[in-house]
Coordinates of C-alpha atoms in Angstrom, one line a residue:
X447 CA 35.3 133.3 85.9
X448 CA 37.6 132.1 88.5
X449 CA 41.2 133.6 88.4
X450 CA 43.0 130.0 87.8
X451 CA 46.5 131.6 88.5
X452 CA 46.6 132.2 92.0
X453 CA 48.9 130.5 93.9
X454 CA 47.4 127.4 95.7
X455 CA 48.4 126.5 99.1
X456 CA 49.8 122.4 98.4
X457 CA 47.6 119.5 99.4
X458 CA 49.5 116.9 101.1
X459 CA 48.3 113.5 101.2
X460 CA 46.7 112.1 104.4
X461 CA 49.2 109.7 106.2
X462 CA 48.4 107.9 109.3
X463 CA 50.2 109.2 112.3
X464 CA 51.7 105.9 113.4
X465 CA 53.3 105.9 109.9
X466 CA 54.7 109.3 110.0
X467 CA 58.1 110.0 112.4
X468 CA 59.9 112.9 113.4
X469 CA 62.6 112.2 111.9
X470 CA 60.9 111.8 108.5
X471 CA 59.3 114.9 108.5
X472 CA 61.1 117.5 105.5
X473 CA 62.4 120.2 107.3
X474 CA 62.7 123.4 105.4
X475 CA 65.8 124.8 107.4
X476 CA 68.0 124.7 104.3
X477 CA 66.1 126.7 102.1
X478 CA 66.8 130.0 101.7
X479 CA 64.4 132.5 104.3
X480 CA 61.9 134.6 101.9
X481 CA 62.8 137.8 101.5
X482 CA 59.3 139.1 101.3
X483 CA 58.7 137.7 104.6
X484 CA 57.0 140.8 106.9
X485 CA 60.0 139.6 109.9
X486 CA 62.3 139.8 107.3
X487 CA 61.5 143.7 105.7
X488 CA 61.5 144.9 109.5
X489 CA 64.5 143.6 110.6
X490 CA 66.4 145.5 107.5
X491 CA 64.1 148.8 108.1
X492 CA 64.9 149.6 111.9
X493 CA 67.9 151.2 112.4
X494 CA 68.8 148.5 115.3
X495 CA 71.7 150.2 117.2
X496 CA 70.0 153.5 117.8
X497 CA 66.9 151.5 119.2
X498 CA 69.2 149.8 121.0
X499 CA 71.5 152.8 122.6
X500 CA 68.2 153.9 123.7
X501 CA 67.1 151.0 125.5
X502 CA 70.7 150.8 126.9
X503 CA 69.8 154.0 128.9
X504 CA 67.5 152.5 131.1
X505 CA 69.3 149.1 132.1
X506 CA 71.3 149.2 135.6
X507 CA 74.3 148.5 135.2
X508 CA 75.9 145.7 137.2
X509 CA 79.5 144.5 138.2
X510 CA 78.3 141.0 139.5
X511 CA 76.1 138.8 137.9
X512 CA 74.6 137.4 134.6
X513 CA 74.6 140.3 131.7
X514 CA 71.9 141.7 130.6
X515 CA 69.7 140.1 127.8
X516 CA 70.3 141.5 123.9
X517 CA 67.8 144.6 123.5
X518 CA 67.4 143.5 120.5
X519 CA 66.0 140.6 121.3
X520 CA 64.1 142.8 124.3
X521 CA 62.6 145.5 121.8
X522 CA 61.9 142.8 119.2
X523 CA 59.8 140.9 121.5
X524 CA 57.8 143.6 122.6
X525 CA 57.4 144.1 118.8
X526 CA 56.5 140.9 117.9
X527 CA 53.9 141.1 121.0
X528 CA 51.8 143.8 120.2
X529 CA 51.9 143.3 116.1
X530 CA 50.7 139.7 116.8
X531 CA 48.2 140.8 120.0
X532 CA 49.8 137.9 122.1
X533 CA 50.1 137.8 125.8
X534 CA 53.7 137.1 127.6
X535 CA 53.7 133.3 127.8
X536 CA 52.2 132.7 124.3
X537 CA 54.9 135.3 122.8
X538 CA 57.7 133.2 124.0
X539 CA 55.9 130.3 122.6
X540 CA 55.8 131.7 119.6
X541 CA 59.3 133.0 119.6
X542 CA 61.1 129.6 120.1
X543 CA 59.1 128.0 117.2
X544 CA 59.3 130.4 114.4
X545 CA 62.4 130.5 112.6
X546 CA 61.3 133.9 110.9
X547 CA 60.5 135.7 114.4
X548 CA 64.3 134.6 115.2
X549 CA 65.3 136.2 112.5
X550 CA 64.0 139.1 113.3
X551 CA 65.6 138.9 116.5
X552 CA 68.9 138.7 115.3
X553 CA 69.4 134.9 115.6
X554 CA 72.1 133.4 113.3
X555 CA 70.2 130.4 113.5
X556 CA 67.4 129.1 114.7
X557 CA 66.9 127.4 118.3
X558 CA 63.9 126.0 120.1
X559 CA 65.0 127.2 123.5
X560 CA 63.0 130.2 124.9
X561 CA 65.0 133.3 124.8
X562 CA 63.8 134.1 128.2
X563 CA 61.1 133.8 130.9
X564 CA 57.8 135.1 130.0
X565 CA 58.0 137.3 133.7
X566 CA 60.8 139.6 132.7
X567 CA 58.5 141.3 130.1
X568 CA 57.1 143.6 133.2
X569 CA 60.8 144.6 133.6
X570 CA 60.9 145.4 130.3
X571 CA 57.9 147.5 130.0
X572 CA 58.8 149.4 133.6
X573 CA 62.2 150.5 131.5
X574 CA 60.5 151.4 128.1
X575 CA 58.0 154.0 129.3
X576 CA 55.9 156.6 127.0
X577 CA 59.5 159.1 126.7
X578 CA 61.6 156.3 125.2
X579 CA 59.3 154.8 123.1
X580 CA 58.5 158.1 121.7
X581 CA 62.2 158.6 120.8
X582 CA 62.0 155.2 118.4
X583 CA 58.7 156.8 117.0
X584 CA 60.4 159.7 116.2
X585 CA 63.1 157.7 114.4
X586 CA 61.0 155.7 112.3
X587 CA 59.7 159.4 111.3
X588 CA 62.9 160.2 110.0
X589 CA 63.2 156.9 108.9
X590 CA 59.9 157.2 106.2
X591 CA 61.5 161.5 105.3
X592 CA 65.0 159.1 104.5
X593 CA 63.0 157.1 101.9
X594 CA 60.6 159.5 100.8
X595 CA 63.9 161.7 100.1
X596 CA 65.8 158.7 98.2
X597 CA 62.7 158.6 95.8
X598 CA 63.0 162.2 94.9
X599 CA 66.5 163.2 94.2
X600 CA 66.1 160.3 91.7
X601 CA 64.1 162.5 89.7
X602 CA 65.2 165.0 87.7
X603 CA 65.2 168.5 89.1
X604 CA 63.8 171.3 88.0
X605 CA 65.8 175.2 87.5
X606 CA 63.0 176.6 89.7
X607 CA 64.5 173.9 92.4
X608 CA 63.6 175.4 96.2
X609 CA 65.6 172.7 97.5
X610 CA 68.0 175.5 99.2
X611 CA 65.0 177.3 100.6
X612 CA 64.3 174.6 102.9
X613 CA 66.4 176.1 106.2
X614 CA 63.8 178.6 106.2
X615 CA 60.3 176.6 105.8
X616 CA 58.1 177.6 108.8
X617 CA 55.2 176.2 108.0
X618 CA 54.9 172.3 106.3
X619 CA 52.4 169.9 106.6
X620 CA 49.0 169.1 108.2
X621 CA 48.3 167.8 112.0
X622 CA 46.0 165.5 112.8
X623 CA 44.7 165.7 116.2
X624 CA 42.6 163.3 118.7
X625 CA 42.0 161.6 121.9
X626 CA 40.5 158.2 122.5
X627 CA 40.1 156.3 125.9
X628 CA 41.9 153.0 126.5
X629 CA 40.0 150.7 128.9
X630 CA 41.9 148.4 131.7
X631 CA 41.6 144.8 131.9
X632 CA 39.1 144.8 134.8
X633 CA 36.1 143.5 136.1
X634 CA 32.9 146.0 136.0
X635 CA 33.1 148.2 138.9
X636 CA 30.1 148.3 141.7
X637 CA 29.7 149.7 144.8
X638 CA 28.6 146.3 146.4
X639 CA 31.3 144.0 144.3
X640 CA 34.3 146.6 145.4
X641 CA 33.3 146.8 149.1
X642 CA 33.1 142.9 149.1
X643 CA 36.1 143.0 147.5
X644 CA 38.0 145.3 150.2
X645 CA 36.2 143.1 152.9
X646 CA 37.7 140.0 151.9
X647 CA 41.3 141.5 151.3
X648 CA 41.2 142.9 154.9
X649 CA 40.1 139.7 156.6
X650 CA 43.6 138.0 154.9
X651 CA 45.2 141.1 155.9
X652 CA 43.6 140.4 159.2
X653 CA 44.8 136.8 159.5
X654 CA 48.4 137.8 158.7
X655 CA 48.6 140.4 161.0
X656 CA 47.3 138.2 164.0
X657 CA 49.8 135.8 163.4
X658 CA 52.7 138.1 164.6
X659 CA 51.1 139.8 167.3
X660 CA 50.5 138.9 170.9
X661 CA 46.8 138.8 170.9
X662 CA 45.3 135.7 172.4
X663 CA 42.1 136.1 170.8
X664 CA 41.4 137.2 166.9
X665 CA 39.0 139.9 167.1
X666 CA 35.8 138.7 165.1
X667 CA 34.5 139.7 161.3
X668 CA 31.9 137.7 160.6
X669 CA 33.2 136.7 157.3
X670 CA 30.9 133.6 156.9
X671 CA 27.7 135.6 157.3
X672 CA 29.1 138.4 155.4
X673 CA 29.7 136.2 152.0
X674 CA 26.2 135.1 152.3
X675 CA 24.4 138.8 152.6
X676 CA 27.1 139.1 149.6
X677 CA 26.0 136.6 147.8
X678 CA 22.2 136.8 148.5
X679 CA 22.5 140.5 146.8
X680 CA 24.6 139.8 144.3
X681 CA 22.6 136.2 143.0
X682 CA 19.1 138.9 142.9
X683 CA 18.3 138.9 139.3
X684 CA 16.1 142.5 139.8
X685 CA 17.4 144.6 142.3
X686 CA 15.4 147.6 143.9
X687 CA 17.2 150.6 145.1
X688 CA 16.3 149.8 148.8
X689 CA 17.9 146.3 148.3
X690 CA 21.4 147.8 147.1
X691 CA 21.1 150.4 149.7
X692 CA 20.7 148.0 152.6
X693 CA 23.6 145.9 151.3
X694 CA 25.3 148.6 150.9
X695 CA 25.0 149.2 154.4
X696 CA 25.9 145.6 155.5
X697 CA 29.5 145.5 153.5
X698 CA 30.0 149.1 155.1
X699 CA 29.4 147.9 158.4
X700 CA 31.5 144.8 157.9
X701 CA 34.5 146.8 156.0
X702 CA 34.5 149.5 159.0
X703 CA 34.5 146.6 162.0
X704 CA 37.6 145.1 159.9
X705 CA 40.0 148.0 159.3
X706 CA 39.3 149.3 163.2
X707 CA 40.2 145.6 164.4
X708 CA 43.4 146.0 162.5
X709 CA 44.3 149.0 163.5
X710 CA 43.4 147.7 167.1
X711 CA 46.6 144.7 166.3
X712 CA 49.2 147.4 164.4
X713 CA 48.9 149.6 168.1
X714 CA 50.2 146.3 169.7
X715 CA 53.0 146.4 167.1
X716 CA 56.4 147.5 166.6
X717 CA 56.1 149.0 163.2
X718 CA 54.0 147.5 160.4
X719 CA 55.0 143.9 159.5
X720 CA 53.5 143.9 156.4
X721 CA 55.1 143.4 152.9
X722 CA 54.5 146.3 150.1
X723 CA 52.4 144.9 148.4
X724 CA 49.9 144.2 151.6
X725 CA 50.5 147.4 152.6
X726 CA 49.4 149.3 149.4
X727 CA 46.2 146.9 149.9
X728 CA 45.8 148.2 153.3
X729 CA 45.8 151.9 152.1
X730 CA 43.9 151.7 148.7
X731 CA 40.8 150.1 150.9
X732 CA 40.8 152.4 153.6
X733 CA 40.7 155.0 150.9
X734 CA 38.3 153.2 149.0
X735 CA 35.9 153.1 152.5
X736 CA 35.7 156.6 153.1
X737 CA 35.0 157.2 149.8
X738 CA 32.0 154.3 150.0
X739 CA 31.2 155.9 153.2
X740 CA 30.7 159.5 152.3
X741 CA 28.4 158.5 148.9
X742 CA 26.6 156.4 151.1
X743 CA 26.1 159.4 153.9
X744 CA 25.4 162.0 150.9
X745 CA 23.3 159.8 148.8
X746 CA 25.3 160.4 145.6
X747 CA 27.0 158.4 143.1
X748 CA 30.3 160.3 142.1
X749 CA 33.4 161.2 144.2
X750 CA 36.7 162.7 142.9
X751 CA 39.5 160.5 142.1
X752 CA 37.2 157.6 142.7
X753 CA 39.0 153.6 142.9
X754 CA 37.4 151.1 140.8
X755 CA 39.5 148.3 141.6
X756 CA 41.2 147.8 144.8
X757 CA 44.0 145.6 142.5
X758 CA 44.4 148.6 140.4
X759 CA 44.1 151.9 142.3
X760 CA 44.9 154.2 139.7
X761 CA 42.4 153.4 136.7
X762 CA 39.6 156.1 137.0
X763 CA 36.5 156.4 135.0
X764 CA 36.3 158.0 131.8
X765 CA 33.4 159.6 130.5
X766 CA 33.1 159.4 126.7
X767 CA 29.5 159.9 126.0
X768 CA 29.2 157.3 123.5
X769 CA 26.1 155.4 122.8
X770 CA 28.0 151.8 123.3
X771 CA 29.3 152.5 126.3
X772 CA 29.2 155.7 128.3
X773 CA 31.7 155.2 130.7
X774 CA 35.1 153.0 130.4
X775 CA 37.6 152.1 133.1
X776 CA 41.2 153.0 132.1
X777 CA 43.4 155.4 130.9
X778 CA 43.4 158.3 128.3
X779 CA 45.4 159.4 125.5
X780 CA 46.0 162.3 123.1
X781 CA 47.5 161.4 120.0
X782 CA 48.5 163.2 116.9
X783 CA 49.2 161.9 113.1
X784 CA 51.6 163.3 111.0
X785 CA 52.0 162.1 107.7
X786 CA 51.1 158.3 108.6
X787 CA 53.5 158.9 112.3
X788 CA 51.6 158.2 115.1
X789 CA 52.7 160.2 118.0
X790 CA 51.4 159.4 122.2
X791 CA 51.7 163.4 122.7
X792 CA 49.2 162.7 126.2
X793 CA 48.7 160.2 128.7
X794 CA 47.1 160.8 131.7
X795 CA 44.8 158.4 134.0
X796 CA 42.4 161.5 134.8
X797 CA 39.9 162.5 132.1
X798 CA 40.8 165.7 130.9
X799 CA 39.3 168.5 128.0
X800 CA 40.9 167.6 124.5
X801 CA 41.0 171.1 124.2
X802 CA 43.8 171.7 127.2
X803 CA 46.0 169.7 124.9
X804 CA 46.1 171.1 121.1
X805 CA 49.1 173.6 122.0
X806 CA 50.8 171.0 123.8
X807 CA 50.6 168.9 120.3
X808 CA 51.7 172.2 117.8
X809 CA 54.7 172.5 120.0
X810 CA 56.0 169.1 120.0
X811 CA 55.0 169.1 116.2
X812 CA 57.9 171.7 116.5
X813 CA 60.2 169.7 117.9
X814 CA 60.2 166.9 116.1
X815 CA 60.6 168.5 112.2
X816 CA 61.8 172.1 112.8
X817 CA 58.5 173.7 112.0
X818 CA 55.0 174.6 112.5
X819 CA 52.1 172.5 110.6
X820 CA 50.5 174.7 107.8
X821 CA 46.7 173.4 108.8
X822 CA 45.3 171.6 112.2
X823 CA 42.3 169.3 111.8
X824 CA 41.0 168.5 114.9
X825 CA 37.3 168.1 116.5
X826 CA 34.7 170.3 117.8
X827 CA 36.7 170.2 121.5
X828 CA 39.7 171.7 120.5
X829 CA 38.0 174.4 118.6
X830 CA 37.8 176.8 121.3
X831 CA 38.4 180.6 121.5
X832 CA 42.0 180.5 123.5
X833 CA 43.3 178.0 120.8
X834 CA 41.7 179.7 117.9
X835 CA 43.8 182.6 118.9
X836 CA 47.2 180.9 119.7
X837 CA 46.8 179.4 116.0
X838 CA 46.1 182.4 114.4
X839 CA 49.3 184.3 116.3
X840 CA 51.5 181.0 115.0
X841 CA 50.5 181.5 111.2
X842 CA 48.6 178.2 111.2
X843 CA 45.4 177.3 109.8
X844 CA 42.5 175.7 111.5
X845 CA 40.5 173.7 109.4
X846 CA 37.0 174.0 111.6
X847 CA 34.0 176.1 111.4
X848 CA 33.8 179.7 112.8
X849 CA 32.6 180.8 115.4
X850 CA 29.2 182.8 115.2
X851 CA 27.5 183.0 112.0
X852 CA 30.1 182.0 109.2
X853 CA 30.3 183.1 105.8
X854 CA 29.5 181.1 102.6
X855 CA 33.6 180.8 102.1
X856 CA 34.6 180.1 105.7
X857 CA 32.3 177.2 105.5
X858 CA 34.2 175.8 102.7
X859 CA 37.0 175.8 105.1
X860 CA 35.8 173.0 107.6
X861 CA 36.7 169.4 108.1
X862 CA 35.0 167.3 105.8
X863 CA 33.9 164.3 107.4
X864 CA 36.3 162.0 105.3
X865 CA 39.7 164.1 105.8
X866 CA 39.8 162.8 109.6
X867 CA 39.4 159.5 108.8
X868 CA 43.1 158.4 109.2
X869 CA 43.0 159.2 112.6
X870 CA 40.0 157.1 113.2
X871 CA 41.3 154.4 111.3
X872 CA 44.1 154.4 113.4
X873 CA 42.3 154.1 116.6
X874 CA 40.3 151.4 114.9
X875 CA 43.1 149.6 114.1
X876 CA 44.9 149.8 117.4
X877 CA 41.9 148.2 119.1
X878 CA 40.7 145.8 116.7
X879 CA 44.1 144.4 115.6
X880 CA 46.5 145.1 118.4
X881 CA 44.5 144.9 121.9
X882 CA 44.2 148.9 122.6
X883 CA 40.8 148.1 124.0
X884 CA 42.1 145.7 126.3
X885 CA 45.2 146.8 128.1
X886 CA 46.5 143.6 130.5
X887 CA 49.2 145.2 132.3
X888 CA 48.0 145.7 135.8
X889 CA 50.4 148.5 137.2
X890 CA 50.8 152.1 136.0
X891 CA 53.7 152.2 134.9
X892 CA 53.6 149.4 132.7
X893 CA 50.2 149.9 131.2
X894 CA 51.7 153.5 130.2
X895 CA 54.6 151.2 128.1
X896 CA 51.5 149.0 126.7
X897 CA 50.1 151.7 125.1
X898 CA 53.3 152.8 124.1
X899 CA 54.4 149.6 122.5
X900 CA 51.0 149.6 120.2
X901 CA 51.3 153.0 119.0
X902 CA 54.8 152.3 117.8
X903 CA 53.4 148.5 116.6
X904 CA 51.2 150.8 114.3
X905 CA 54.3 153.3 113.1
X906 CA 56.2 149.6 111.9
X907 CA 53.2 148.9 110.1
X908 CA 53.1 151.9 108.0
X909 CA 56.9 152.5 108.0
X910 CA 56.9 148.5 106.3
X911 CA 53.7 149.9 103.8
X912 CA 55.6 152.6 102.3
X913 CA 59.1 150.5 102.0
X914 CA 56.9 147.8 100.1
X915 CA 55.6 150.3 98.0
X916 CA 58.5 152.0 96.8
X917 CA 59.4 148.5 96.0
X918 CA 57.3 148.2 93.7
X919 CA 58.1 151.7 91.9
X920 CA 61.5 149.8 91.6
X921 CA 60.6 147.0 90.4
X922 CA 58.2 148.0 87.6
X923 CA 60.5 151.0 87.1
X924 CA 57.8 154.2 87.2
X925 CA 58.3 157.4 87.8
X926 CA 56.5 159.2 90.7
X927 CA 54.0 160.5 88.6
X928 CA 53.2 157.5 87.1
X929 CA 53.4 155.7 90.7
X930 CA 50.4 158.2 91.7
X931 CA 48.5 157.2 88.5
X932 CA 49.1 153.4 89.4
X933 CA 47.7 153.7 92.8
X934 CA 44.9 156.2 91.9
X935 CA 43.5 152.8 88.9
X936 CA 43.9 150.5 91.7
X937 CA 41.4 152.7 94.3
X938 CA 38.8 153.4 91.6
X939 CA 38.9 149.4 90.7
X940 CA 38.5 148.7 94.5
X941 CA 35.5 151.6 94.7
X942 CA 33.5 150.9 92.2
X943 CA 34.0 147.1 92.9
X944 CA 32.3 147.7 96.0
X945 CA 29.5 149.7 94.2
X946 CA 28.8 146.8 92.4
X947 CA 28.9 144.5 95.0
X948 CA 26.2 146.9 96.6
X949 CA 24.0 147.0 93.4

């Protein structure tokens, strides 16, 4: 039977556009906001004036000019960004037609005019980096402990209370650790794209340079017959390993002719009259040339710190072994999860060995509550002898299988495939919902404060779950036992709903 009591969405009546005005349209503006709105709930949870003392760190400060823009409405923007997976222009959009973002905001009423240009969000991201956003994740922490603690001196305590034992707690809680890669917004990287690539970037380099020198006559490249060998590779449906090799050879031999002609025009120079961002190009394809060159020379395919995109020098490849994709093209991350907190503990452009990073982790699990986790779940990686050890001297418990041959009760002690699914989930949900698998931002600096922003997106999230579900211990007045029973009915109703559904 169909559940007749559900809330139906209303069903206006069809009215011809040329009868319909502006004017006539009912505006909901003097209704009352709803207080269950999602904007609404986070704009009373964040504690705004520590977020924005924080962010006040990082602005210049200036005698002249226009002041600086409300953090507020800075750090709520980025907010609004990631939890809605918008890009820059389409946030401000958003922004200047939702009366419920505004609020959010901290308007006191709403206003159609953008709150700013959709270019200053890469000055924001250069002043919220991976350190400061950390800070806000490790107030939203305290911020879950505050509520958590609320809920339980309402009930009644015990004689046996340990309340004043908790100075010397050493040991409390579990860690949850885990690295994922986070791939750049880049075209697929080969040899024969990259070199054409550098080839055309040189030849405008080229052109500019020419301009301000005294040469009579620009020295030639052969760009015309150069696109076409290009194109006549690149167009090849089925391309043999001679074919790739000989073009290889052709963009080479274009690439090298290019950078030795401008180096020919800077001798005839005063300095370099070139503008940063030219110059960087200059550099990163030189770079990129010898390394081209030297594969080519050695017949191999790998080369350390080796460019994939001559826009975006510092992405590097990253192995992950996965049947999907093998390689990706971005950055990578160590995270850990502590009791719903996500925490960016790593982030590094390099690939590195998860295992390097599990102390780092403990230790700043240390910092940020006063004490060591009881257990670590983590992977296979981390599982190595030197961090076995270093657990075992801290008094904490790895929950992974021996080494050698274990025992019938140390095998009891392993992960079980389900109790590291919060971690995954969260990686899932990062990429699915909030654009982790795609980061945009094209310099280092600011993808670094991408991936930032969506791990503190996801600590909102949460930090908004648990408010709304202490709510609803309020509301229908339970106790915390009885709470626990409620929400233990409602996942058996949802299991074996989906057991039936598969039957």
């Amino acid at each position: 039977m169909q559940n007749t009591s559900k809330n139906r969405a209303p069903a206006p009546k069809y009215v011809s556009t040329k009868q319909l005005s502006l004017t006539e349209f009912e505006s909901p503006f003097e209704r009352n906001l709803n207080p269950s709105n999602r904007w609404v709930i986070l704009s009373k949870l964040l504690p705004w004036d520590e977020l924005c003392s924080i962010y006040w760190k990082y602005v210049p400060e200036k005698s002249t000019g226009r002041t600086p823009l409300n953090p507020r409405i800075v750090l709520g923007a980025i907010i609004i960004k990631h939890l809605c997976d918008l890009d820059d222009r389409e946030t401000v959009e958003q922004i200047s037609e939702n009366i419920y973002m505004q609020y959010f905001l901290g308007y006191s009423s709403f206003c159609d005019v953008p709150p700013f240009d959709a270019s200053l969000f890469v000055e924001f991201r250069k002043r919220l980096g991976l350190e400061q956003i950390n800070k806000i994740n490790e107030r939203i922490s305290k911020i879950k402990q505050e509520l958590e603690q609320k809920e339980q001196a309402k009930k009644p305590k015990k004689d046996d209370d340990n309340t004043s034992n908790q100075q010397d707690i050493t040991h409390k809680g579990s860690l949850i650790t885990d690295a994922t890669a986070c791939p750049q917004d880049i075209a697929f990287p080969t040899d024969i794209d990259l070199l054409n690539d550098s080839r055309e970037k040189s030849e405008e380099l080229m052109d500019i340079l020419f301009e301000v020198s005294t040469l009579k006559k620009k020295p030639r490249n052969y760009r015309e017959k150069a696109r076409k060998e290009y194109l006549k590779i690149a167009q090849k449906k089925s391309k043999t390993r001679k074919d790739i090799r000989t073009a290889l050879k052709q963009q080479l031999g274009y690439l090298g002719r290019n950078i030795r002609s401008i180096e020919k025009i800077l001798d005839t120079l005063e300095g370099i009259p070139l503008k940063k961002n030219q110059y960087k190009y200059l550099l990163v394809i030189q770079h990129l040339y010898q390394q081209q060159k030297t594969m080519y020379d050695t017949k191999t395919h790998s080369v350390d710190d080796r460019i994939v995109s001559i826009h975006q020098p510092h992405v590097r490849p990253i192995v992950r072994g996965k049947a999907k994709s093998k390689v990706e093209f971005g950055s990578k991350i160590n995270i850990s999860l502590v009791d719903g907190i996500t925490f960016l503990d790593d982030f590094s452009w390099d690939a590195f060995n998860e295992g390097t990073r599990l102390k780092n982790s403990v230790e700043k699990y240390k910092e940020r509550l006063g004490y060591y986790p009881t257990e670590v779940l983590a992977d296979k990686i981390y599982c190595n002898r030197e961090n076995r050890v270093y657990l075992k001297e801290k008094g904490i418990n790895l929950r992974a299988k021996p080494l050698g041959r274990p025992s019938k009760q140390a095998l009891s002690n392993q992960v079980s495939p389900g109790e590291r699914n919060p971690i995954e989930g969260k990686f899932g949900q990062a990429k699915t919902a909030y654009g982790l698998d795609r980061i945009k931002a094209r310099l280092s600096n600011t993808s670094q404060s991408w991936v930032a922003s969506i791990i503190l997106v996801l600590n909102l999230v949460h930090l908004a779950e648990v408010a709304l579900l202490w709510k609803i211990v309020k509301v229908l007045k339970l106790d915390f036992k009885e709470f626990l029973i409620v929400l233990g009915y409602l996942w058996y109703e949802n299991t074996m709903d989906k057991k039936i559904r598969v039957a």
